[in-house]
Amino acid sequence: MRYLPFSLFLFLLLACDKKEDPAPVTLYFPPNSGNWESTSPASLGWDVNKLAALNDFLVANNTRAFIILKDGKIVVEEYYGKQFDNVTNFSATSNWYWASAGKTLTSVLAGIAEEQGLLNFDARTSDYLGTGWTSLSLAQENKITVRHQLTMTTGLDDGVANPDCTTPACLVYKAEPGTRWAYHNAAYTLLDGVLANSTGKTLNTFVNDQLKSKIGMDGQYIQTGDNNVYYSTARSMARFGLLLLNKGKWNDVQVVTADYVDLLSRSSQNLNLSYGYLTWLNGKSSFMAPGSQLVIPSSVTPAAPADMFAAMGKNGQVINIVPSQNLIVVRMGDAPDNTLVPFLFQDDIWEKLNEIIVK
């Protein structure tokens, strides 16, 4: 009897046992107008019996809109409550504020401006705003760069009476740039002027040209107090999240470079590991919350996938991007009934989602 060499036998055995790798999933991109394709939770194998509990939770916590995308298609889309007039029902065409979730939008606009050679992250902020934009000495002021603004490391004092105030009197020295992380709205808000002066366009014109016309977003920046706040539909939030999920590419159009999306979604400094470029990052060993210098030994959202990154704003405005699962989660609404919003609230959402999503 002739025998196969052992090495050949082992190769054939392993070859027969080898399972086919799953085909890569092609992301779906909705048209700029018309129907957005959907897929049912049941078709994905999700536990549909747990959806009612999620819905009750969202209603109880003042939610206006909630969307889940899987592979770009709508799996869950719900609207609750009233619009700002407290009369009209909230719907797919209703606008709501992004609050600080709009910081990630500003970050992407800055990335586009840099790619186009209009903006230099390592240039002095005063190159775009002129000298005297702070109350610092000229030598101190000249150390602050656009990159410091994008990473919340300007060294300006966030403990002033009004941390949203952008007048020079409110912008005072606290630490050397790059040595202290602080969630400082004023330093961020001044990026609006940096973008306007570097691109030669208003913020709304630039976002219209570079994003809205390309990915079908709606909405606009509206001056609200000291801040320019973005208002749009929940579906526009979802479109923006889908763009980031696909590394800045919409269908065949590279809207913002993949390199910039990578930069945006990784730690930008060693002071707050959970912060990228105006974007929150999950899965890190610690994070710092706005208004505090305390380093919390936890990830931002322990219940969520470690690779998630997020645009997060006041009163629980969130866009969660989960590359490992091709998921986008969007929530708009009033303040939920808990503290340390939106961190705890986002974790509560994911505790509910983990009971629904069967991986």
GROMACS .gro file of C-alpha atoms in nm:
model
  359
    1MET     CA    1   0.000   0.000   0.000
    2ARG     CA    2   0.126   0.347  -0.088
    3TYR     CA    3   0.091   0.624   0.167
    4LEU     CA    4   0.072   0.998   0.117
    5PRO     CA    5   0.359   1.189   0.272
    6PHE     CA    6   0.245   1.323   0.609
    7SER     CA    7   0.301   1.686   0.506
    8LEU     CA    8   0.079   1.642   0.199
    9PHE     CA    9  -0.187   1.464   0.405
   10LEU     CA   10  -0.187   1.747   0.659
   11PHE     CA   11  -0.214   2.009   0.384
   12LEU     CA   12  -0.514   1.834   0.227
   13LEU     CA   13  -0.683   1.794   0.566
   14LEU     CA   14  -0.644   2.162   0.649
   15ALA     CA   15  -0.751   2.267   0.301
   16CYS     CA   16  -1.073   2.067   0.328
   17ASP     CA   17  -1.144   2.209   0.672
   18LYS     CA   18  -1.072   2.570   0.580
   19LYS     CA   19  -1.378   2.792   0.587
   20GLU     CA   20  -1.441   3.055   0.327
   21ASP     CA   21  -1.369   3.407   0.446
   22PRO     CA   22  -1.686   3.617   0.443
   23ALA     CA   23  -1.717   3.848   0.147
   24PRO     CA   24  -1.636   4.210   0.232
   25VAL     CA   25  -1.942   4.420   0.296
   26THR     CA   26  -2.003   4.705   0.054
   27LEU     CA   27  -2.131   5.013   0.231
   28TYR     CA   28  -2.452   5.165   0.102
   29PHE     CA   29  -2.467   5.540   0.045
   30PRO     CA   30  -2.809   5.705   0.021
   31PRO     CA   31  -2.880   5.939  -0.270
   32ASN     CA   32  -2.879   6.312  -0.198
   33SER     CA   33  -3.257   6.305  -0.233
   34GLY     CA   34  -3.513   6.028  -0.244
   35ASN     CA   35  -3.543   5.708  -0.047
   36TRP     CA   36  -3.280   5.584   0.197
   37GLU     CA   37  -3.271   5.204   0.190
   38SER     CA   38  -3.347   5.021   0.512
   39THR     CA   39  -3.304   4.673   0.654
   40SER     CA   40  -3.495   4.512   0.936
   41PRO     CA   41  -3.344   4.427   1.276
   42ALA     CA   42  -3.480   4.073   1.238
   43SER     CA   43  -3.293   4.020   0.910
   44LEU     CA   44  -2.970   4.100   1.095
   45GLY     CA   45  -3.048   3.849   1.367
   46TRP     CA   46  -3.100   4.119   1.630
   47ASP     CA   47  -3.321   4.053   1.930
   48VAL     CA   48  -3.631   4.246   1.827
   49ASN     CA   49  -3.799   4.168   2.159
   50LYS     CA   50  -3.559   4.410   2.329
   51LEU     CA   51  -3.638   4.705   2.102
   52ALA     CA   52  -3.940   4.809   2.309
   53ALA     CA   53  -3.722   4.855   2.618
   54LEU     CA   54  -3.481   5.072   2.419
   55ASN     CA   55  -3.770   5.277   2.287
   56ASP     CA   56  -3.913   5.329   2.637
   57PHE     CA   57  -3.570   5.435   2.761
   58LEU     CA   58  -3.530   5.689   2.481
   59VAL     CA   59  -3.876   5.836   2.541
   60ALA     CA   60  -3.814   5.861   2.916
   61ASN     CA   61  -3.490   6.050   2.850
   62ASN     CA   62  -3.625   6.331   2.632
   63THR     CA   63  -3.504   6.197   2.298
   64ARG     CA   64  -3.621   6.366   1.978
   65ALA     CA   65  -3.452   6.147   1.716
   66PHE     CA   66  -3.272   5.814   1.719
   67ILE     CA   67  -3.116   5.639   1.419
   68ILE     CA   68  -2.907   5.324   1.376
   69LEU     CA   69  -2.733   5.252   1.046
   70LYS     CA   70  -2.585   4.913   0.963
   71ASP     CA   71  -2.364   4.901   0.651
   72GLY     CA   72  -2.514   5.239   0.563
   73LYS     CA   73  -2.877   5.123   0.568
   74ILE     CA   74  -3.135   5.236   0.823
   75VAL     CA   75  -3.219   4.970   1.081
   76VAL     CA   76  -3.386   5.189   1.342
   77GLU     CA   77  -3.530   5.537   1.291
   78GLU     CA   78  -3.758   5.688   1.554
   79TYR     CA   79  -3.882   6.040   1.628
   80TYR     CA   80  -4.040   6.162   1.950
   81GLY     CA   81  -4.184   6.471   2.112
   82LYS     CA   82  -4.218   6.818   1.969
   83GLN     CA   83  -4.006   7.063   1.772
   84PHE     CA   84  -3.880   7.388   1.923
   85ASP     CA   85  -4.227   7.541   1.894
   86ASN     CA   86  -4.364   7.271   2.130
   87VAL     CA   87  -4.654   7.226   1.887
   88THR     CA   88  -4.530   7.044   1.576
   89ASN     CA   89  -4.436   6.677   1.607
   90PHE     CA   90  -4.065   6.605   1.563
   91SER     CA   91  -3.997   6.422   1.236
   92ALA     CA   92  -3.734   6.330   0.978
   93THR     CA   93  -3.747   6.687   0.845
   94SER     CA   94  -3.708   6.856   1.185
   95ASN     CA   95  -3.388   7.042   1.270
   96TRP     CA   96  -3.210   7.020   1.604
   97TYR     CA   97  -2.882   7.151   1.740
   98TRP     CA   98  -2.561   6.948   1.733
   99ALA     CA   99  -2.409   7.140   2.026
  100SER     CA  100  -2.050   7.021   2.076
  101ALA     CA  101  -2.104   6.725   1.844
  102GLY     CA  102  -2.043   6.997   1.584
  103LYS     CA  103  -1.681   7.014   1.697
  104THR     CA  104  -1.611   6.701   1.493
  105LEU     CA  105  -1.775   6.870   1.193
  106THR     CA  106  -1.544   7.169   1.239
  107SER     CA  107  -1.248   6.932   1.265
  108VAL     CA  108  -1.335   6.777   0.929
  109LEU     CA  109  -1.368   7.122   0.770
  110ALA     CA  110  -1.023   7.208   0.905
  111GLY     CA  111  -0.886   6.883   0.761
  112ILE     CA  112  -1.030   6.970   0.420
  113ALA     CA  113  -0.884   7.321   0.435
  114GLU     CA  114  -0.542   7.180   0.525
  115GLU     CA  115  -0.555   6.930   0.239
  116GLN     CA  116  -0.635   7.213  -0.001
  117GLY     CA  117  -0.331   7.407   0.120
  118LEU     CA  118  -0.544   7.682   0.271
  119LEU     CA  119  -0.464   7.608   0.635
  120ASN     CA  120  -0.151   7.501   0.821
  121PHE     CA  121  -0.215   7.327   1.152
  122ASP     CA  122   0.131   7.416   1.279
  123ALA     CA  123   0.100   7.784   1.195
  124ARG     CA  124   0.039   8.035   1.471
  125THR     CA  125  -0.327   8.108   1.533
  126SER     CA  126  -0.235   8.476   1.511
  127ASP     CA  127  -0.140   8.420   1.146
  128TYR     CA  128  -0.514   8.384   1.080
  129LEU     CA  129  -0.670   8.599   1.353
  130GLY     CA  130  -0.407   8.871   1.379
  131THR     CA  131  -0.209   8.955   1.691
  132GLY     CA  132  -0.386   9.058   2.008
  133TRP     CA  133  -0.660   8.796   1.990
  134THR     CA  134  -0.572   8.706   2.351
  135SER     CA  135  -0.459   8.906   2.653
  136LEU     CA  136  -0.128   8.717   2.654
  137SER     CA  137   0.205   8.874   2.578
  138LEU     CA  138   0.298   8.857   2.211
  139ALA     CA  139   0.562   8.594   2.286
  140GLN     CA  140   0.310   8.377   2.470
  141GLU     CA  141   0.038   8.425   2.209
  142ASN     CA  142   0.269   8.332   1.925
  143LYS     CA  143   0.324   7.986   2.077
  144ILE     CA  144  -0.040   7.888   2.025
  145THR     CA  145  -0.104   7.705   1.698
  146VAL     CA  146  -0.411   7.584   1.511
  147ARG     CA  147  -0.318   7.230   1.614
  148HIS     CA  148  -0.341   7.331   1.979
  149GLN     CA  149  -0.694   7.457   1.914
  150LEU     CA  150  -0.791   7.131   1.742
  151THR     CA  151  -0.662   6.923   2.034
  152MET     CA  152  -0.778   7.142   2.328
  153THR     CA  153  -0.422   7.215   2.439
  154THR     CA  154  -0.390   7.594   2.391
  155GLY     CA  155  -0.297   7.651   2.756
  156LEU     CA  156  -0.562   7.925   2.783
  157ASP     CA  157  -0.755   7.934   3.109
  158ASP     CA  158  -1.090   7.754   3.083
  159GLY     CA  159  -1.172   7.856   3.440
  160VAL     CA  160  -1.260   8.215   3.355
  161ALA     CA  161  -1.607   8.346   3.443
  162ASN     CA  162  -1.738   8.277   3.091
  163PRO     CA  163  -1.545   7.999   2.914
  164ASP     CA  164  -1.744   8.068   2.595
  165CYS     CA  165  -1.627   8.430   2.576
  166THR     CA  166  -1.389   8.494   2.284
  167THR     CA  167  -1.282   8.853   2.358
  168PRO     CA  168  -0.914   8.903   2.444
  169ALA     CA  169  -1.000   8.988   2.805
  170CYS     CA  170  -1.144   8.638   2.851
  171LEU     CA  171  -0.846   8.461   2.693
  172VAL     CA  172  -0.580   8.451   2.963
  173TYR     CA  173  -0.269   8.243   3.026
  174LYS     CA  174  -0.289   7.924   3.230
  175ALA     CA  175  -0.011   7.698   3.097
  176GLU     CA  176   0.230   7.656   2.810
  177PRO     CA  177   0.056   7.532   2.494
  178GLY     CA  178   0.066   7.154   2.464
  179THR     CA  179   0.121   7.094   2.836
  180ARG     CA  180  -0.240   7.106   2.962
  181TRP     CA  181  -0.560   6.957   2.819
  182ALA     CA  182  -0.880   7.148   2.890
  183TYR     CA  183  -1.217   7.143   2.719
  184HIS     CA  184  -1.230   7.514   2.635
  185ASN     CA  185  -1.514   7.631   2.412
  186ALA     CA  186  -1.372   7.976   2.342
  187ALA     CA  187  -1.048   7.846   2.192
  188TYR     CA  188  -1.250   7.606   1.979
  189THR     CA  189  -1.500   7.872   1.867
  190LEU     CA  190  -1.217   8.087   1.736
  191LEU     CA  191  -1.148   7.815   1.480
  192ASP     CA  192  -1.450   7.956   1.297
  193GLY     CA  193  -1.253   8.273   1.232
  194VAL     CA  194  -0.942   8.074   1.146
  195LEU     CA  195  -1.139   7.880   0.883
  196ALA     CA  196  -1.313   8.188   0.744
  197ASN     CA  197  -0.988   8.383   0.710
  198SER     CA  198  -0.789   8.092   0.567
  199THR     CA  199  -1.051   7.987   0.311
  200GLY     CA  200  -1.192   8.329   0.230
  201LYS     CA  201  -1.544   8.190   0.279
  202THR     CA  202  -1.802   8.205   0.553
  203LEU     CA  203  -1.840   7.891   0.761
  204ASN     CA  204  -2.177   7.812   0.602
  205THR     CA  205  -2.046   7.864   0.249
  206PHE     CA  206  -1.746   7.640   0.314
  207VAL     CA  207  -1.954   7.358   0.467
  208ASN     CA  208  -2.204   7.388   0.180
  209ASP     CA  209  -1.930   7.361  -0.083
  210GLN     CA  210  -1.723   7.089   0.079
  211LEU     CA  211  -1.978   6.867   0.256
  212LYS     CA  212  -2.345   6.939   0.201
  213SER     CA  213  -2.332   6.935  -0.178
  214LYS     CA  214  -2.126   6.614  -0.180
  215ILE     CA  215  -2.294   6.392   0.079
  216GLY     CA  216  -2.647   6.532   0.083
  217MET     CA  217  -2.642   6.692   0.427
  218ASP     CA  218  -2.878   6.973   0.516
  219GLY     CA  219  -2.849   7.229   0.795
  220GLN     CA  220  -2.656   7.542   0.876
  221TYR     CA  221  -2.448   7.719   1.138
  222ILE     CA  222  -2.649   7.966   1.347
  223GLN     CA  223  -2.496   8.214   1.590
  224THR     CA  224  -2.613   8.111   1.936
  225GLY     CA  225  -2.467   8.323   2.214
  226ASP     CA  226  -2.090   8.323   2.172
  227ASN     CA  227  -2.095   8.009   1.960
  228ASN     CA  228  -2.170   7.910   1.602
  229VAL     CA  229  -2.394   7.604   1.647
  230TYR     CA  230  -2.482   7.362   1.367
  231TYR     CA  231  -2.850   7.270   1.324
  232SER     CA  232  -2.971   6.992   1.095
  233THR     CA  233  -3.192   6.686   1.067
  234ALA     CA  234  -3.093   6.361   1.236
  235ARG     CA  235  -3.042   6.202   0.894
  236SER     CA  236  -2.776   6.463   0.818
  237MET     CA  237  -2.597   6.361   1.136
  238ALA     CA  238  -2.615   6.001   1.014
  239ARG     CA  239  -2.475   6.098   0.672
  240PHE     CA  240  -2.181   6.269   0.839
  241GLY     CA  241  -2.117   5.961   1.053
  242LEU     CA  242  -2.130   5.738   0.745
  243LEU     CA  243  -1.870   5.958   0.575
  244LEU     CA  244  -1.633   5.909   0.869
  245LEU     CA  245  -1.706   5.535   0.883
  246ASN     CA  246  -1.586   5.508   0.522
  247LYS     CA  247  -1.262   5.697   0.591
  248GLY     CA  248  -1.384   6.023   0.441
  249LYS     CA  249  -1.508   5.874   0.114
  250TRP     CA  250  -1.867   5.909  -0.011
  251ASN     CA  251  -1.936   5.661  -0.288
  252ASP     CA  252  -1.636   5.726  -0.515
  253VAL     CA  253  -1.565   6.080  -0.394
  254GLN     CA  254  -1.290   6.135  -0.136
  255VAL     CA  255  -1.440   6.427   0.057
  256VAL     CA  256  -1.175   6.440   0.329
  257THR     CA  257  -0.858   6.231   0.324
  258ALA     CA  258  -0.848   5.891   0.491
  259ASP     CA  259  -0.529   6.004   0.664
  260TYR     CA  260  -0.718   6.287   0.830
  261VAL     CA  261  -0.999   6.060   0.948
  262ASP     CA  262  -0.729   5.837   1.099
  263LEU     CA  263  -0.573   6.139   1.267
  264LEU     CA  264  -0.908   6.263   1.394
  265SER     CA  265  -0.991   5.925   1.548
  266ARG     CA  266  -0.673   5.854   1.744
  267SER     CA  267  -0.524   6.012   2.056
  268SER     CA  268  -0.398   6.360   1.971
  269GLN     CA  269  -0.183   6.402   2.283
  270ASN     CA  270  -0.084   6.210   2.599
  271LEU     CA  271  -0.282   6.423   2.845
  272ASN     CA  272  -0.632   6.298   2.759
  273LEU     CA  273  -0.595   5.974   2.568
  274SER     CA  274  -0.965   5.969   2.486
  275TYR     CA  275  -0.952   6.285   2.276
  276GLY     CA  276  -0.850   6.306   1.912
  277TYR     CA  277  -0.900   6.609   1.691
  278LEU     CA  278  -1.220   6.756   1.842
  279THR     CA  279  -1.349   6.399   1.864
  280TRP     CA  280  -1.400   6.156   2.154
  281LEU     CA  281  -1.238   5.812   2.141
  282ASN     CA  282  -1.350   5.497   2.317
  283GLY     CA  283  -1.138   5.205   2.433
  284LYS     CA  284  -0.866   5.406   2.607
  285SER     CA  285  -0.742   5.349   2.961
  286SER     CA  286  -0.856   5.688   3.089
  287PHE     CA  287  -1.034   6.010   2.998
  288MET     CA  288  -1.084   6.365   3.118
  289ALA     CA  289  -1.432   6.517   3.121
  290PRO     CA  290  -1.514   6.877   3.026
  291GLY     CA  291  -1.470   7.122   3.312
  292SER     CA  292  -1.237   6.898   3.510
  293GLN     CA  293  -0.868   6.818   3.534
  294LEU     CA  294  -0.944   6.480   3.691
  295VAL     CA  295  -0.816   6.181   3.496
  296ILE     CA  296  -1.084   5.911   3.518
  297PRO     CA  297  -0.942   5.555   3.495
  298SER     CA  298  -1.200   5.428   3.248
  299SER     CA  299  -1.285   5.439   2.883
  300VAL     CA  300  -1.540   5.700   2.777
  301THR     CA  301  -1.813   5.441   2.712
  302PRO     CA  302  -1.728   5.102   2.868
  303ALA     CA  303  -2.039   4.932   2.727
  304ALA     CA  304  -1.958   5.033   2.368
  305PRO     CA  305  -1.712   4.868   2.127
  306ALA     CA  306  -1.353   4.970   2.196
  307ASP     CA  307  -1.297   5.105   1.844
  308MET     CA  308  -1.590   5.346   1.860
  309PHE     CA  309  -1.523   5.717   1.814
  310ALA     CA  310  -1.784   5.982   1.867
  311ALA     CA  311  -1.905   6.336   1.816
  312MET     CA  312  -2.065   6.430   2.148
  313GLY     CA  313  -2.249   6.740   2.262
  314LYS     CA  314  -2.451   6.900   2.536
  315ASN     CA  315  -2.776   6.731   2.637
  316GLY     CA  316  -2.683   6.405   2.469
  317GLN     CA  317  -2.635   6.496   2.102
  318VAL     CA  318  -2.424   6.206   1.974
  319ILE     CA  319  -2.290   6.045   1.659
  320ASN     CA  320  -2.126   5.710   1.735
  321ILE     CA  321  -1.908   5.552   1.465
  322VAL     CA  322  -1.818   5.184   1.511
  323PRO     CA  323  -1.587   5.063   1.231
  324SER     CA  324  -1.568   4.701   1.354
  325GLN     CA  325  -1.945   4.661   1.314
  326ASN     CA  326  -2.016   4.913   1.036
  327LEU     CA  327  -2.257   5.085   1.274
  328ILE     CA  328  -2.365   5.446   1.312
  329VAL     CA  329  -2.577   5.552   1.611
  330VAL     CA  330  -2.733   5.899   1.622
  331ARG     CA  331  -2.928   6.057   1.906
  332MET     CA  332  -3.076   6.409   1.926
  333GLY     CA  333  -3.280   6.549   2.212
  334ASP     CA  334  -3.308   6.740   2.536
  335ALA     CA  335  -3.107   6.664   2.847
  336PRO     CA  336  -3.153   6.305   2.970
  337ASP     CA  337  -3.217   6.241   3.335
  338ASN     CA  338  -2.865   6.171   3.459
  339THR     CA  339  -2.537   6.343   3.540
  340LEU     CA  340  -2.208   6.371   3.350
  341VAL     CA  341  -2.407   6.401   3.029
  342PRO     CA  342  -2.347   6.279   2.765
  343PHE     CA  343  -2.096   6.022   2.894
  344LEU     CA  344  -2.322   5.821   3.124
  345PHE     CA  345  -2.619   5.854   2.892
  346GLN     CA  346  -2.418   5.722   2.597
  347ASP     CA  347  -2.311   5.425   2.808
  348ASP     CA  348  -2.674   5.362   2.907
  349ILE     CA  349  -2.770   5.354   2.538
  350TRP     CA  350  -2.501   5.098   2.464
  351GLU     CA  351  -2.607   4.877   2.752
  352LYS     CA  352  -2.947   4.860   2.583
  353LEU     CA  353  -2.796   4.810   2.237
  354ASN     CA  354  -2.579   4.522   2.357
  355GLU     CA  355  -2.896   4.334   2.449
  356ILE     CA  356  -3.033   4.388   2.097
  357ILE     CA  357  -2.737   4.352   1.863
  358VAL     CA  358  -2.634   3.992   1.808
  359LYS     CA  359  -2.276   3.998   1.684
   0.00000   0.00000   0.00000
